[in-house]
PDB file of C-alpha atoms in Angstrom:
ATOM      1  CA  MET V   1       0.000   0.000   0.000  1.00  0.00           C
ATOM      2  CA  THR V   2       2.104   2.964   1.214  1.00  0.00           C
ATOM      3  CA  GLU V   3       5.769   2.847   2.147  1.00  0.00           C
ATOM      4  CA  GLU V   4       6.506   4.125   5.637  1.00  0.00           C
ATOM      5  CA  ARG V   5       9.702   4.794   7.515  1.00  0.00           C
ATOM      6  CA  PRO V   6      10.098   3.249  10.992  1.00  0.00           C
ATOM      7  CA  GLY V   7       7.982   5.116  13.539  1.00  0.00           C
ATOM      8  CA  ALA V   8       5.890   6.847  10.872  1.00  0.00           C
ATOM      9  CA  ALA V   9       2.843   4.684  11.600  1.00  0.00           C
ATOM     10  CA  GLU V  10       3.007   5.549  15.292  1.00  0.00           C
ATOM     11  CA  ALA V  11       3.332   9.252  14.457  1.00  0.00           C
ATOM     12  CA  VAL V  12       0.257   9.099  12.202  1.00  0.00           C
ATOM     13  CA  ASP V  13      -1.619   7.166  14.898  1.00  0.00           C
ATOM     14  CA  SER V  14      -0.863   9.800  17.549  1.00  0.00           C
ATOM     15  CA  VAL V  15      -1.938  12.619  15.213  1.00  0.00           C
ATOM     16  CA  LEU V  16      -5.204  10.877  14.362  1.00  0.00           C
ATOM     17  CA  VAL V  17      -5.903  10.147  18.042  1.00  0.00           C
ATOM     18  CA  ALA V  18      -5.173  13.774  18.928  1.00  0.00           C
ATOM     19  CA  LEU V  19      -7.453  15.067  16.163  1.00  0.00           C
ATOM     20  CA  ALA V  20     -10.288  12.702  17.102  1.00  0.00           C
ATOM     21  CA  ASP V  21     -11.373  15.101  19.849  1.00  0.00           C
ATOM     22  CA  PRO V  22     -13.382  18.169  18.707  1.00  0.00           C
ATOM     23  CA  THR V  23     -11.956  20.372  21.479  1.00  0.00           C
ATOM     24  CA  ARG V  24      -8.405  19.602  20.347  1.00  0.00           C
ATOM     25  CA  ARG V  25      -9.324  20.330  16.730  1.00  0.00           C
ATOM     26  CA  HIS V  26     -10.799  23.648  17.857  1.00  0.00           C
ATOM     27  CA  LEU V  27      -7.629  24.442  19.835  1.00  0.00           C
ATOM     28  CA  LEU V  28      -5.530  23.715  16.755  1.00  0.00           C
ATOM     29  CA  GLU V  29      -7.744  26.005  14.652  1.00  0.00           C
ATOM     30  CA  LEU V  30      -7.483  28.792  17.242  1.00  0.00           C
ATOM     31  CA  LEU V  31      -3.710  28.488  17.383  1.00  0.00           C
ATOM     32  CA  ALA V  32      -3.446  28.445  13.602  1.00  0.00           C
ATOM     33  CA  ALA V  33      -5.512  31.639  13.415  1.00  0.00           C
ATOM     34  CA  ARG V  34      -3.701  33.436  16.255  1.00  0.00           C
ATOM     35  CA  GLY V  35      -0.155  32.278  15.652  1.00  0.00           C
ATOM     36  CA  GLU V  36       0.406  31.643  19.341  1.00  0.00           C
ATOM     37  CA  ALA V  37      -1.569  31.817  22.576  1.00  0.00           C
ATOM     38  CA  THR V  38      -1.473  30.844  26.231  1.00  0.00           C
ATOM     39  CA  ALA V  39      -3.692  28.195  27.780  1.00  0.00           C
ATOM     40  CA  THR V  40      -5.477  30.950  29.715  1.00  0.00           C
ATOM     41  CA  THR V  41      -6.237  32.900  26.545  1.00  0.00           C
ATOM     42  CA  LEU V  42      -7.478  29.774  24.804  1.00  0.00           C
ATOM     43  CA  ALA V  43      -9.659  28.790  27.769  1.00  0.00           C
ATOM     44  CA  GLU V  44     -11.435  32.151  27.549  1.00  0.00           C
ATOM     45  CA  VAL V  45     -13.014  31.170  24.217  1.00  0.00           C
ATOM     46  CA  LEU V  46     -13.727  27.518  25.001  1.00  0.00           C
ATOM     47  CA  PRO V  47     -16.383  25.979  27.250  1.00  0.00           C
ATOM     48  CA  VAL V  48     -13.719  24.125  29.281  1.00  0.00           C
ATOM     49  CA  SER V  49     -11.421  25.039  32.153  1.00  0.00           C
ATOM     50  CA  ARG V  50      -7.835  26.205  31.776  1.00  0.00           C
ATOM     51  CA  GLN V  51      -6.708  22.875  33.264  1.00  0.00           C
ATOM     52  CA  ALA V  52      -8.661  20.988  30.592  1.00  0.00           C
ATOM     53  CA  VAL V  53      -7.084  23.174  27.902  1.00  0.00           C
ATOM     54  CA  VAL V  54      -3.617  22.365  29.293  1.00  0.00           C
ATOM     55  CA  LYS V  55      -4.408  18.632  29.158  1.00  0.00           C
ATOM     56  CA  HIS V  56      -5.635  18.915  25.563  1.00  0.00           C
ATOM     57  CA  LEU V  57      -2.542  20.920  24.618  1.00  0.00           C
ATOM     58  CA  SER V  58      -0.411  18.205  26.194  1.00  0.00           C
ATOM     59  CA  VAL V  59      -1.987  15.596  23.900  1.00  0.00           C
ATOM     60  CA  LEU V  60      -1.459  17.867  20.887  1.00  0.00           C
ATOM     61  CA  ASP V  61       2.147  18.433  21.963  1.00  0.00           C
ATOM     62  CA  ALA V  62       2.797  14.696  22.362  1.00  0.00           C
ATOM     63  CA  ALA V  63       1.480  14.188  18.818  1.00  0.00           C
ATOM     64  CA  GLY V  64       3.855  16.872  17.543  1.00  0.00           C
ATOM     65  CA  LEU V  65       1.021  19.200  16.517  1.00  0.00           C
ATOM     66  CA  VAL V  66       1.838  22.085  18.868  1.00  0.00           C
ATOM     67  CA  THR V  67       4.792  23.329  20.825  1.00  0.00           C
ATOM     68  CA  GLY V  68       4.904  25.321  24.024  1.00  0.00           C
ATOM     69  CA  GLY V  69       7.614  27.815  24.825  1.00  0.00           C
ATOM     70  CA  ARG V  70       8.173  29.876  27.947  1.00  0.00           C
ATOM     71  CA  VAL V  71       8.041  33.638  27.635  1.00  0.00           C
ATOM     72  CA  GLY V  72       8.566  34.977  31.123  1.00  0.00           C
ATOM     73  CA  ARG V  73       6.027  33.288  33.373  1.00  0.00           C
ATOM     74  CA  GLU V  74       3.760  32.270  30.496  1.00  0.00           C
ATOM     75  CA  VAL V  75       3.824  29.247  28.245  1.00  0.00           C
ATOM     76  CA  ARG V  76       2.824  30.223  24.732  1.00  0.00           C
ATOM     77  CA  TYR V  77       1.660  27.523  22.362  1.00  0.00           C
ATOM     78  CA  ALA V  78       1.979  27.510  18.579  1.00  0.00           C
ATOM     79  CA  VAL V  79       1.122  25.060  15.788  1.00  0.00           C
ATOM     80  CA  ARG V  80       3.837  22.737  14.487  1.00  0.00           C
ATOM     81  CA  PRO V  81       2.650  21.793  10.989  1.00  0.00           C
ATOM     82  CA  ALA V  82       5.179  19.011  10.227  1.00  0.00           C
ATOM     83  CA  ALA V  83       3.215  16.182  11.888  1.00  0.00           C
ATOM     84  CA  LEU V  84      -0.030  17.313  10.275  1.00  0.00           C
ATOM     85  CA  ASN V  85       1.675  17.595   6.880  1.00  0.00           C
ATOM     86  CA  SER V  86       3.128  14.103   7.268  1.00  0.00           C
ATOM     87  CA  THR V  87      -0.295  12.699   8.151  1.00  0.00           C
ATOM     88  CA  ALA V  88      -1.867  14.505   5.185  1.00  0.00           C
ATOM     89  CA  ARG V  89       0.759  12.983   2.850  1.00  0.00           C
ATOM     90  CA  TRP V  90      -0.009   9.517   4.271  1.00  0.00           C
ATOM     91  CA  MET V  91      -3.736  10.059   3.725  1.00  0.00           C
ATOM     92  CA  ALA V  92      -3.141  11.331   0.172  1.00  0.00           C
ATOM     93  CA  ALA V  93      -1.040   8.250  -0.642  1.00  0.00           C
ATOM     94  CA  LEU V  94      -3.760   6.018   0.781  1.00  0.00           C
ATOM     95  CA  ALA V  95      -6.413   7.829  -1.267  1.00  0.00           C
ATOM     96  CA  ALA V  96      -4.293   7.532  -4.429  1.00  0.00           C
ATOM     97  CA  ASP V  97      -3.948   3.786  -3.832  1.00  0.00           C
ATOM     98  CA  TRP V  98      -7.731   3.451  -3.575  1.00  0.00           C
ATOM     99  CA  ASP V  99      -8.204   5.622  -6.668  1.00  0.00           C
ATOM    100  CA  ARG V 100      -5.927   3.251  -8.630  1.00  0.00           C
ATOM    101  CA  ARG V 101      -7.876   0.228  -7.369  1.00  0.00           C
ATOM    102  CA  LEU V 102     -11.220   1.790  -8.289  1.00  0.00           C
ATOM    103  CA  ALA V 103      -9.920   2.770 -11.745  1.00  0.00           C
ATOM    104  CA  THR V 104      -8.862  -0.856 -12.305  1.00  0.00           C
ATOM    105  CA  ILE V 105     -12.296  -2.114 -11.263  1.00  0.00           C
ATOM    106  CA  LYS V 106     -13.955   0.429 -13.568  1.00  0.00           C
ATOM    107  CA  HIS V 107     -11.715  -0.596 -16.466  1.00  0.00           C
ATOM    108  CA  LEU V 108     -12.495  -4.300 -15.897  1.00  0.00           C
ATOM    109  CA  ALA V 109     -16.234  -3.626 -15.651  1.00  0.00           C
ATOM    110  CA  GLU V 110     -16.219  -1.556 -18.849  1.00  0.00           C
ATOM    111  CA  ALA V 111     -14.234  -4.257 -20.677  1.00  0.00           C
ATOM    112  CA  ALA V 112     -16.690  -6.914 -19.508  1.00  0.00           C
ATOM    113  CA  GLU V 113     -19.615  -4.744 -20.648  1.00  0.00           C
ATOM    114  CA  ARG V 114     -18.044  -4.274 -24.085  1.00  0.00           C
ATOM    115  CA  GLY V 115     -17.498  -8.039 -24.289  1.00  0.00           C
ATOM    116  CA  ARG V 116     -21.164  -8.738 -23.528  1.00  0.00           C
ATOM    117  CA  ALA V 117     -22.291  -6.157 -26.077  1.00  0.00           C
ATOM    118  CA  GLY V 118     -20.064  -7.762 -28.743  1.00  0.00           C
ATOM    119  CA  GLU V 119     -21.521 -11.227 -28.086  1.00  0.00           C
ATOM    120  CA  GLY V 120     -25.060 -10.073 -28.854  1.00  0.00           C
ATOM    121  CA  GLU V 121     -24.107  -8.739 -32.306  1.00  0.00           C
ATOM    122  CA  GLY V 122     -23.087 -12.111 -33.750  1.00  0.00           C
ATOM    123  CA  GLU V 123     -26.490 -13.780 -33.226  1.00  0.00           C
TER     124      GLU V 123
END
């Protein structure tokens, strides 16, 4: 199907697990729009506590989707697109593989249909 380097499957798995939660997807969207933000700032626009935001950011960080850096007493989070880009490439390769399979099935079905149509002409 698709060629993967060692550890790539685990990286894709962690990204997909992280993105399975709607709150984490929303956090990622907010960070992408803002560039960077603190957990406190993000919690102000979400219906969850700051502590919950920190836990969600931890999952996103473990998946390589965000990074947190200290600026004084604050931790500011920003999107890290590499893991998301890698997952998107994996999904595109998977989709291309299925497209090839479906094109083969279509070609075989059309050939079989032409064969049946040709049989009826000789009678």
